[in-house]
Amino acid sequence: MLFLIFLKLFGILFRVTKSEFTERQINVQIAEDDSPGTILVKLDLNPEWSYRLLGDTRNVQLNSVTGEIALLSPIDRESLNTSSSSFHLVIVSTPPSIITVHVEVKDVNDNAPSFALPFQNLSLVETAPIGSSLPLLSATDPDFGLNGTITEYKIVNSNPGPFELRRNEELLLLELTEPLDREQTQLYIFNISAKDGGDPPRFGYTTVFVDVLDANDNAPSFGVAHELNVTWNGRRNSTILKLNATDEDTGQNAHITYSVLSSNSAKYFKIEDGLLKAKQDNPPCCRSPSSHCSECVVAIEAKDDGSPPLASSLVVRIHIPEHYNAHDPQIHIRVHPSEVDFAVVEKDAISGKTLAVLTVTDEDGDIGDQSFVNISSGNESGLFELVQQTQFAMFKLLDEKKATKEMYEVEFEASDGQRSERKSRKTLKVFIERLSTTRFVHVDRYQSVAIKQSLSPGSFVAQIRTNNSNCRFRLRTENTPFEMDDINGIITISDNKKDLEANNYELDVEVRPPPPLIDLISATVSISVQVRKSSFHLNL
C-alpha cells in the first residue's frame, strides 16, 4: 500500500506520462551472516542520470557510479520489521524511473530455543493418579523454517523421576508415570531441553521444580505403644504425662489436637498444651473399690486437622501410690530491689513496713489447703512478723527499735500439707542500717552514655558515683574495648581500641562496699554505651 502511494506521489511530482516512465524489478538473495562489503546486486545505470536509494537502507548503500548495492553491516533477519524474511529497496532516478530490488534474507540458525522462564515451579498432590499431567511453558525460536522449529523436548537428567514429557499440538505437558509419596520425596528438580531443526541444531533449557503436596494419608501415631503405665502423685494440675504423638504429613494435615475420649474421664482430667493433667486431687474415677484411688484409666485421642481428619488413640493407666510425694516445697523470697538477696531496715523505717514477699510452690502440683510457711528461727526478739495471705505471705517489720545487732538471719520453714508431709527451709539476711558499721551503697542502677567512634585509648567514657568513697568497682562484661578503675569507678577506652566497632555496648559493673560487708552486699549497675560517628560526647 505504501509503495502504491509512493508511486502516485512520484507520478504527480514529476508529471510523467506512460511513454516517459520506466519501471523494473530485481530479486536477489543474501544470507543474514554475510559480511560488510558484500555486493547484493550490480545495476546498469545511466551515468548521465541521478539516482536515490529509498526503503530500508539501514544496512545497505548505493554506489551510483558503479551501480553496486553493497552491505554496510550484517543483516539480522529476526530484526526485520516484516512477517517475512525479505525487504524492498527502491531506486528512483531523474529523469523518472523506478527500480525495485526485492531482497530475500536467507536464515542462519543463529538463535537457540528459549523458554519464557528459566525456572518453572509446579505442584502436584501426592494422591494424583498415574496419567495426571501438568502444563509447561514451551520454548520458542525466532529463526525461520526448520531453524526456528522446536523438533524435540527432553528431560536431560539421568533420573527424571516419575515423569515424562508429552506434546499435544502446541502444548508441552509433564505427565505422571508412577505413584507419588511425599514422605519419600518432597521435591523433584530436573532440566528440560528444547532442540531446534537447524544443522547443527541449537538447544535451550529450563529448570523444573515439582513440589509434591501433602495429602492426609498418615494418622497421628503415639509410637509402637498403644497403652502406657504412668505414676502420678494424685495432685491436681501436676503433669501426669507429656503427650508426643507425631504425624508424617505436613501443614494442617500434621497439626495434632488431643482430647480425652470418655465423657466420664473428661470430668476429672484435661489436656493443656499437650500435657495430661487432673482437674482435682485423687479423682473418683478408679477401678479400685477402696476409698483411695489407686488406678485410673484414661483414653486419649490424637486427631489431625486434615480433611477428612485421621485419628489414633492411647490408653493411659495412671497409678497413684498410697503415699506419693516426690518433691519438697520451694520457698521464693522477693525483696526490693530485685537484684539483691537481702533486706535492709532503714533508720527511719516505720512499723508494718513490708521487707519481703514469700511464695511457696511444689513440683508435685498445686499447694494444698494444709500447706503453710512460718518463721522458724532468727526472730527471737520479736522484731519481725509473717502475715499470711491466700497465695503468699508478707514479711513485715514490727519495731525497728527492738533491733540490737546489725544483721539478722531469719529462717523460714514451709510445708506442702500432704499426708506424707515434706518440708523445706530458706534463710534471709536482714541488715539494720542504724547499727551497721558501714553505710549501705546507694547508686544509680542504670546509666546511658554516647561516645564518638574516634576516641583514643585512655579517653573518658563514664563514671559510677556512690554515696561511699570506699566502694570498689569491677567490670563484669568481658571482651569489650573498655577498662575500669576499681577505686574511682571511671570507665575508659582500653588499648584494644581497634575493636570499638559495635554501635552499642551493654556493660554490667559490680559495686561493692568496703569491709566488713564487702562479701555480703553488692549492687549491679547497667551502662549502655552508644558509639556514634559524629564528633561529640554526651552524657544522657
XYZ file of C-alpha atoms in Angstrom:
540
model
C 0.000 0.000 0.000
C 2.789 2.424 0.942
C 4.575 1.510 -2.255
C 1.478 2.388 -4.391
C 1.053 5.680 -2.580
C 4.705 6.400 -3.268
C 4.223 5.710 -6.989
C 1.232 8.043 -7.177
C 3.108 10.804 -5.411
C 6.116 10.190 -7.618
C 3.976 10.460 -10.763
C 2.282 13.648 -9.623
C 5.574 15.188 -8.568
C 7.285 14.644 -11.901
C 4.146 14.870 -14.093
C 5.198 11.793 -16.018
C 3.493 10.114 -18.930
C 3.392 6.449 -19.751
C 5.959 6.925 -22.538
C 8.448 8.738 -20.276
C 8.259 6.404 -17.217
C 10.158 3.091 -16.915
C 9.974 0.506 -14.130
C 11.673 -2.792 -13.438
C 12.038 -5.285 -10.530
C 15.044 -7.337 -9.475
C 15.047 -10.238 -6.973
C 18.229 -11.014 -5.019
C 19.169 -13.269 -2.077
C 21.617 -12.730 0.743
C 22.475 -14.683 3.892
C 21.971 -12.913 7.206
C 25.552 -13.645 8.224
C 27.130 -12.120 5.052
C 29.895 -9.705 5.932
C 30.003 -5.930 5.256
C 31.015 -5.087 1.695
C 29.102 -7.991 0.176
C 27.519 -6.928 -3.153
C 23.768 -7.558 -3.254
C 23.357 -6.581 -6.926
C 25.059 -4.545 -9.646
C 22.674 -2.365 -11.629
C 23.191 -0.977 -15.130
C 22.705 2.728 -14.503
C 22.784 5.665 -16.902
C 25.823 7.751 -15.945
C 24.015 10.921 -17.009
C 21.099 10.376 -14.672
C 20.903 10.963 -10.927
C 19.718 8.192 -8.564
C 18.427 7.975 -4.987
C 18.078 4.833 -2.819
C 14.834 4.602 -0.837
C 13.361 1.994 1.500
C 15.070 0.143 4.366
C 18.581 1.454 3.822
C 19.952 0.914 7.353
C 22.346 -1.826 6.255
C 22.977 -1.008 2.539
C 24.330 1.744 0.340
C 24.154 2.545 -3.419
C 27.178 3.492 -5.495
C 25.537 5.479 -8.296
C 28.706 5.350 -10.364
C 29.241 1.579 -10.358
C 25.604 0.716 -9.792
C 26.528 -1.611 -6.887
C 24.321 -2.031 -3.844
C 26.572 -3.281 -1.013
C 26.153 -4.247 2.637
C 27.198 -1.732 5.257
C 26.648 -4.210 8.137
C 25.320 -7.783 8.507
C 21.534 -8.108 8.354
C 19.799 -9.813 11.254
C 16.763 -11.484 9.738
C 14.964 -11.572 13.105
C 15.188 -7.767 13.355
C 13.331 -7.098 10.110
C 10.071 -5.231 10.647
C 8.154 -7.661 8.459
C 6.490 -11.014 8.920
C 8.554 -12.474 6.054
C 12.297 -12.796 5.565
C 12.626 -10.056 2.949
C 12.642 -6.312 2.417
C 12.454 -3.910 -0.537
C 14.787 -1.259 -1.874
C 13.621 1.361 -4.385
C 15.961 3.308 -6.669
C 14.397 6.388 -8.227
C 16.044 8.482 -10.876
C 15.873 11.758 -12.715
C 14.661 11.540 -15.447
C 11.997 9.471 -13.752
C 12.313 5.705 -13.484
C 11.958 3.131 -10.731
C 13.997 0.072 -9.971
C 12.596 -2.181 -7.224
C 15.020 -4.577 -5.570
C 13.369 -7.403 -3.646
C 15.937 -8.696 -1.091
C 15.308 -12.106 0.454
C 17.402 -12.766 3.570
C 18.295 -16.417 3.928
C 18.022 -17.512 7.575
C 21.026 -18.761 9.546
C 20.498 -20.801 12.699
C 21.931 -18.140 14.966
C 19.330 -18.347 17.746
C 18.868 -21.104 20.305
C 15.394 -22.029 21.530
C 14.413 -20.155 24.661
C 11.787 -20.725 27.344
C 9.688 -17.886 28.703
C 11.094 -18.561 32.201
C 14.438 -20.099 33.203
C 12.677 -21.779 36.149
C 9.204 -23.313 36.264
C 7.517 -24.158 39.559
C 4.819 -26.828 39.540
C 2.933 -28.678 42.258
C 1.085 -31.974 42.360
C -0.776 -33.609 45.218
C 0.762 -36.913 46.261
C -2.510 -38.778 45.652
C -2.658 -37.710 41.981
C -3.400 -40.708 39.709
C -0.964 -42.003 37.117
C -1.505 -40.141 33.846
C -2.082 -36.774 35.525
C -0.409 -34.028 33.516
C 0.831 -30.529 34.240
C 1.223 -27.860 31.530
C 4.705 -26.461 30.959
C 5.732 -23.250 29.252
C 7.066 -24.285 25.845
C 10.103 -22.862 24.037
C 10.193 -20.502 21.044
C 12.877 -19.832 18.402
C 12.923 -16.595 16.351
C 14.752 -18.241 13.438
C 12.961 -19.173 10.180
C 11.806 -22.534 8.885
C 13.438 -25.567 10.425
C 15.928 -23.330 12.192
C 13.035 -21.864 14.168
C 11.098 -25.088 14.646
C 11.259 -26.943 18.010
C 11.747 -30.551 16.978
C 12.297 -32.200 20.358
C 11.821 -31.725 24.095
C 13.711 -33.932 26.514
C 14.293 -34.378 30.262
C 18.067 -34.294 30.388
C 18.563 -35.633 33.936
C 19.725 -39.225 34.198
C 16.872 -39.883 36.626
C 13.751 -37.976 35.568
C 11.725 -39.379 38.449
C 8.121 -40.483 37.911
C 7.616 -38.085 34.962
C 7.828 -37.971 31.188
C 7.213 -35.272 28.590
C 4.325 -35.332 26.151
C 3.477 -32.868 23.351
C -0.120 -32.211 22.409
C -0.168 -29.916 19.396
C 1.219 -26.647 20.798
C 1.086 -27.798 24.413
C 4.008 -29.228 26.388
C 2.826 -31.471 29.211
C 4.583 -33.160 32.127
C 2.864 -36.495 32.728
C 2.958 -38.597 35.907
C 4.072 -42.188 35.242
C 4.401 -43.585 38.796
C 2.661 -43.054 42.150
C 3.961 -40.233 44.366
C 4.837 -40.479 48.064
C 5.624 -37.152 49.683
C 7.035 -38.821 52.769
C 9.709 -40.334 50.478
C 10.365 -37.427 48.087
C 9.022 -33.918 48.654
C 10.607 -32.122 45.685
C 11.726 -33.140 42.200
C 14.187 -30.964 40.238
C 15.219 -31.607 36.636
C 16.187 -29.805 33.436
C 14.254 -29.852 30.150
C 15.965 -29.167 26.842
C 14.400 -27.833 23.644
C 16.096 -28.678 20.299
C 15.550 -26.778 17.047
C 15.755 -28.173 13.480
C 18.920 -26.360 12.446
C 22.064 -28.040 11.140
C 23.775 -28.158 13.502
C 20.916 -27.820 15.999
C 20.812 -25.421 18.927
C 19.421 -26.105 22.408
C 17.644 -24.145 25.113
C 16.965 -25.156 28.724
C 14.593 -24.591 31.601
C 14.731 -25.977 35.160
C 11.530 -27.506 36.530
C 10.673 -27.780 40.239
C 7.804 -30.130 41.101
C 6.588 -29.746 44.696
C 4.704 -32.802 45.923
C 1.793 -31.540 48.022
C 0.860 -33.394 51.143
C -2.310 -35.465 51.303
C -3.665 -36.536 54.638
C -2.612 -40.148 54.270
C -0.967 -40.589 57.689
C -2.765 -40.749 61.021
C -1.097 -39.385 64.171
C 0.991 -42.002 65.937
C 1.965 -42.462 69.582
C 4.753 -44.805 68.509
C 4.718 -48.567 68.941
C 2.847 -48.409 72.266
C -0.928 -48.261 72.381
C -1.017 -48.403 76.178
C 1.165 -46.651 78.779
C 1.585 -47.033 82.527
C 2.479 -43.900 84.470
C 2.785 -42.959 88.130
C 1.104 -39.835 89.445
C 1.088 -38.088 92.816
C -2.676 -37.552 92.806
C -2.343 -33.727 92.841
C -4.442 -31.528 90.590
C -2.698 -29.548 87.831
C 0.508 -31.568 88.176
C 1.715 -33.093 84.907
C 0.725 -36.748 84.563
C 2.060 -37.326 81.051
C 3.531 -35.289 78.227
C 1.843 -36.411 75.009
C 4.110 -36.695 71.991
C 2.176 -38.094 69.049
C 3.705 -37.439 65.614
C 2.275 -37.168 62.100
C 4.380 -37.701 58.990
C 2.180 -35.327 56.971
C 2.785 -31.587 56.816
C 0.870 -28.363 57.444
C -2.672 -28.700 58.707
C -2.533 -32.418 57.970
C 0.163 -32.736 60.639
C -1.392 -30.422 63.226
C -2.490 -32.604 66.148
C -5.251 -31.940 68.660
C -5.557 -34.075 71.804
C -8.747 -34.901 73.678
C -9.966 -37.177 76.477
C -12.297 -39.698 74.853
C -14.551 -40.778 77.714
C -17.000 -38.163 78.929
C -16.643 -39.568 82.446
C -12.845 -39.268 82.365
C -13.160 -35.779 80.883
C -14.871 -34.705 84.124
C -11.661 -35.290 86.044
C -8.818 -34.987 83.505
C -7.820 -32.365 80.955
C -5.127 -31.760 78.339
C -3.316 -28.416 78.241
C -0.518 -27.727 75.734
C -0.022 -31.442 75.195
C 0.152 -32.182 78.941
C -2.297 -34.563 80.629
C -3.403 -33.136 83.995
C -6.114 -33.741 86.585
C -8.804 -31.221 87.446
C -8.877 -32.251 91.123
C -6.948 -34.218 93.710
C -7.424 -38.022 93.661
C -10.396 -38.097 91.234
C -13.049 -40.757 91.954
C -12.755 -42.458 88.578
C -10.714 -45.503 89.550
C -11.334 -49.197 89.324
C -10.363 -49.768 92.962
C -13.410 -50.075 95.237
C -11.460 -48.632 98.181
C -11.788 -45.034 99.211
C -8.280 -44.333 97.982
C -7.851 -44.095 94.221
C -5.102 -46.493 93.179
C -5.529 -46.563 89.386
C -7.291 -44.513 86.726
C -7.669 -45.456 83.070
C -7.872 -42.596 80.571
C -8.219 -42.970 76.789
C -6.527 -40.190 74.804
C -7.253 -39.406 71.163
C -4.828 -37.636 68.831
C -6.561 -36.208 65.746
C -5.035 -34.234 62.884
C -6.641 -31.295 61.059
C -6.745 -32.970 57.649
C -9.845 -33.242 55.511
C -11.081 -35.733 56.367
C -9.198 -35.938 59.691
C -7.365 -39.067 60.829
C -7.003 -40.129 64.461
C -5.366 -42.672 66.757
C -5.779 -43.416 70.455
C -3.682 -44.233 73.511
C -4.787 -45.867 76.758
C -3.082 -44.385 79.816
C -3.122 -46.361 83.063
C -2.439 -43.936 85.897
C -1.125 -45.496 89.097
C -1.355 -43.483 92.312
C 0.733 -44.833 95.228
C -0.741 -44.643 98.729
C 1.788 -42.105 99.926
C 3.293 -40.466 96.863
C 5.004 -37.138 97.419
C 8.144 -36.737 95.329
C 9.242 -33.114 95.842
C 9.912 -30.687 98.668
C 8.058 -27.370 98.589
C 10.101 -24.422 97.328
C 10.234 -21.058 99.143
C 10.607 -17.963 96.949
C 11.617 -14.673 98.628
C 11.242 -11.403 96.762
C 12.858 -8.229 98.109
C 13.358 -4.744 96.736
C 15.421 -4.091 94.738
C 15.225 -7.446 92.995
C 18.978 -7.557 92.241
C 19.875 -8.318 95.875
C 19.158 -11.312 98.102
C 18.982 -9.464 101.414
C 16.719 -6.934 103.104
C 17.655 -3.613 104.704
C 15.816 -1.878 107.545
C 16.466 1.855 107.100
C 16.909 4.181 110.030
C 13.517 5.800 109.502
C 11.612 2.565 108.734
C 8.137 2.545 110.257
C 6.387 -0.363 111.896
C 4.452 -2.517 109.452
C 6.857 -1.934 106.523
C 6.995 -4.934 104.167
C 10.557 -6.208 103.879
C 9.909 -9.224 101.618
C 7.137 -11.258 99.986
C 7.204 -15.059 100.254
C 5.520 -17.591 97.994
C 5.613 -21.397 98.097
C 5.433 -23.741 95.085
C 5.670 -27.511 94.682
C 6.665 -29.515 91.577
C 4.133 -32.151 92.635
C 1.266 -29.759 91.871
C -0.762 -27.015 93.488
C -0.092 -26.288 97.144
C -2.858 -27.812 99.282
C -5.016 -26.071 101.845
C -2.978 -27.620 104.690
C 0.322 -26.124 103.493
C 1.944 -23.305 105.480
C 5.082 -21.168 105.829
C 6.348 -19.618 109.048
C 9.420 -18.126 110.753
C 11.360 -20.978 112.328
C 14.331 -19.013 113.779
C 16.055 -15.625 113.813
C 13.103 -13.695 115.278
C 13.539 -14.397 118.954
C 13.376 -10.690 119.820
C 10.027 -10.277 118.026
C 11.490 -7.763 115.585
C 9.521 -9.195 112.605
C 6.220 -10.861 111.772
C 4.920 -13.007 108.886
C 1.424 -12.119 107.694
C -0.285 -14.981 105.810
C -2.373 -14.261 102.708
C -4.187 -16.645 100.325
C -1.368 -17.147 97.809
C 1.581 -15.512 99.584
C 2.940 -14.222 102.909
C 4.345 -10.765 103.755
C 7.459 -10.466 105.920
C 6.989 -7.234 107.893
C 8.870 -5.069 110.406
C 7.253 -4.762 113.852
C 9.515 -2.351 115.707
C 12.943 -1.196 114.472
C 13.885 -0.039 117.975
C 13.951 -3.647 119.196
C 16.974 -4.356 116.974
C 20.173 -4.999 118.930
C 22.575 -6.130 116.212
C 23.441 -5.079 112.684
C 22.364 -8.297 110.904
C 19.697 -10.959 111.486
C 19.478 -14.314 109.741
C 15.791 -15.149 109.587
C 14.936 -18.749 108.651
C 11.608 -19.690 107.097
C 10.039 -23.142 107.002
C 7.385 -24.332 104.532
C 5.233 -27.471 104.458
C 3.347 -28.899 101.461
C 0.493 -30.024 103.711
C 0.333 -33.533 102.252
C -0.340 -36.753 104.131
C 3.299 -37.744 103.590
C 4.457 -34.247 104.517
C 7.593 -32.704 103.047
C 9.210 -29.501 104.318
C 11.913 -27.069 103.248
C 13.769 -24.088 104.745
C 15.292 -20.883 103.428
C 17.220 -18.052 105.114
C 17.021 -14.299 104.522
C 19.664 -11.865 105.792
C 18.231 -8.622 107.214
C 20.586 -5.675 107.841
C 19.781 -2.913 110.333
C 21.134 0.318 108.871
C 21.146 2.130 112.235
C 23.520 -0.447 113.708
C 25.671 -1.168 110.636
C 29.343 -0.187 110.819
C 29.334 0.634 107.095
C 26.899 2.760 105.202
C 24.913 0.903 102.543
C 25.573 1.610 98.901
C 23.239 3.984 97.089
C 23.913 4.153 93.336
C 22.052 4.856 90.105
C 21.432 1.350 88.724
C 21.002 2.407 85.066
C 23.141 4.839 83.056
C 23.451 5.700 79.378
C 26.303 7.500 77.590
C 27.183 8.334 73.985
C 30.750 8.490 72.704
C 32.365 9.185 69.347
C 33.972 6.307 67.489
C 37.323 8.090 67.076
C 38.140 8.257 70.809
C 41.738 7.295 71.583
C 42.830 4.787 74.274
C 42.511 6.216 77.778
C 39.620 8.537 76.861
C 36.890 9.009 79.480
C 33.624 7.130 78.920
C 31.648 7.205 82.194
C 31.974 7.250 85.980
C 29.866 5.469 88.610
C 29.238 7.592 91.673
C 28.083 6.243 95.035
C 27.430 7.605 98.496
C 30.545 5.843 99.825
C 34.031 6.741 98.559
C 35.408 3.428 99.816
C 33.402 1.293 97.384
C 35.193 -0.913 94.905
C 34.200 -1.491 91.275
C 34.537 -4.420 88.851
C 33.598 -4.589 85.140
C 31.725 -7.886 84.767
C 31.225 -7.728 80.986
C 34.128 -9.362 79.186
C 35.697 -8.857 75.756
C 34.898 -5.169 75.413
C 37.116 -2.229 74.343
C 36.724 -0.683 77.807
C 38.532 -0.895 81.134
C 37.576 0.196 84.649
C 39.452 1.757 87.550
C 38.370 -0.357 90.528
C 38.869 2.507 93.012
C 37.321 5.628 91.427
C 34.734 3.874 89.222
C 35.915 5.526 85.971
C 35.460 3.662 82.667
C 37.897 4.496 79.850
C 38.776 3.273 76.351
C 41.243 0.400 76.582
C 44.312 -0.170 74.430
C 42.163 -2.618 72.442
C 40.515 0.368 70.788
C 40.512 -1.239 67.334
C 37.559 -3.334 68.487
C 35.354 -0.240 69.012
C 33.143 -1.278 66.105
C 29.729 -2.109 67.552
C 27.004 0.535 67.579
C 26.048 -0.227 71.171
C 27.640 -1.897 74.192
C 25.803 -3.082 77.317
C 28.099 -3.114 80.355
C 27.473 -4.565 83.835
C 29.514 -3.162 86.721
C 29.598 -4.680 90.205
C 29.718 -2.136 93.052
C 30.901 -3.477 96.414
C 31.065 -1.645 99.773
C 34.219 -1.783 101.883
C 34.781 -4.354 104.690
C 33.212 -5.798 106.739
C 30.198 -6.011 104.360
C 32.154 -6.407 101.108
C 31.391 -10.137 100.881
C 27.745 -9.758 101.901
C 26.334 -6.900 99.829
C 26.908 -5.813 96.233
C 24.981 -3.891 93.611
C 24.985 -4.123 89.810
C 24.997 -1.032 87.583
C 23.970 -1.384 83.929
C 25.577 1.081 81.491
C 24.505 1.474 77.868
C 27.296 2.884 75.681
C 26.248 4.196 72.267
C 29.053 4.607 69.698
C 28.459 7.388 67.204
C 30.464 8.654 64.231
C 29.759 12.345 64.883
C 32.290 14.274 66.946
C 30.535 14.736 70.260
C 30.420 13.142 73.712
C 27.104 13.357 75.513
C 26.132 12.010 78.917
C 22.402 11.165 78.933
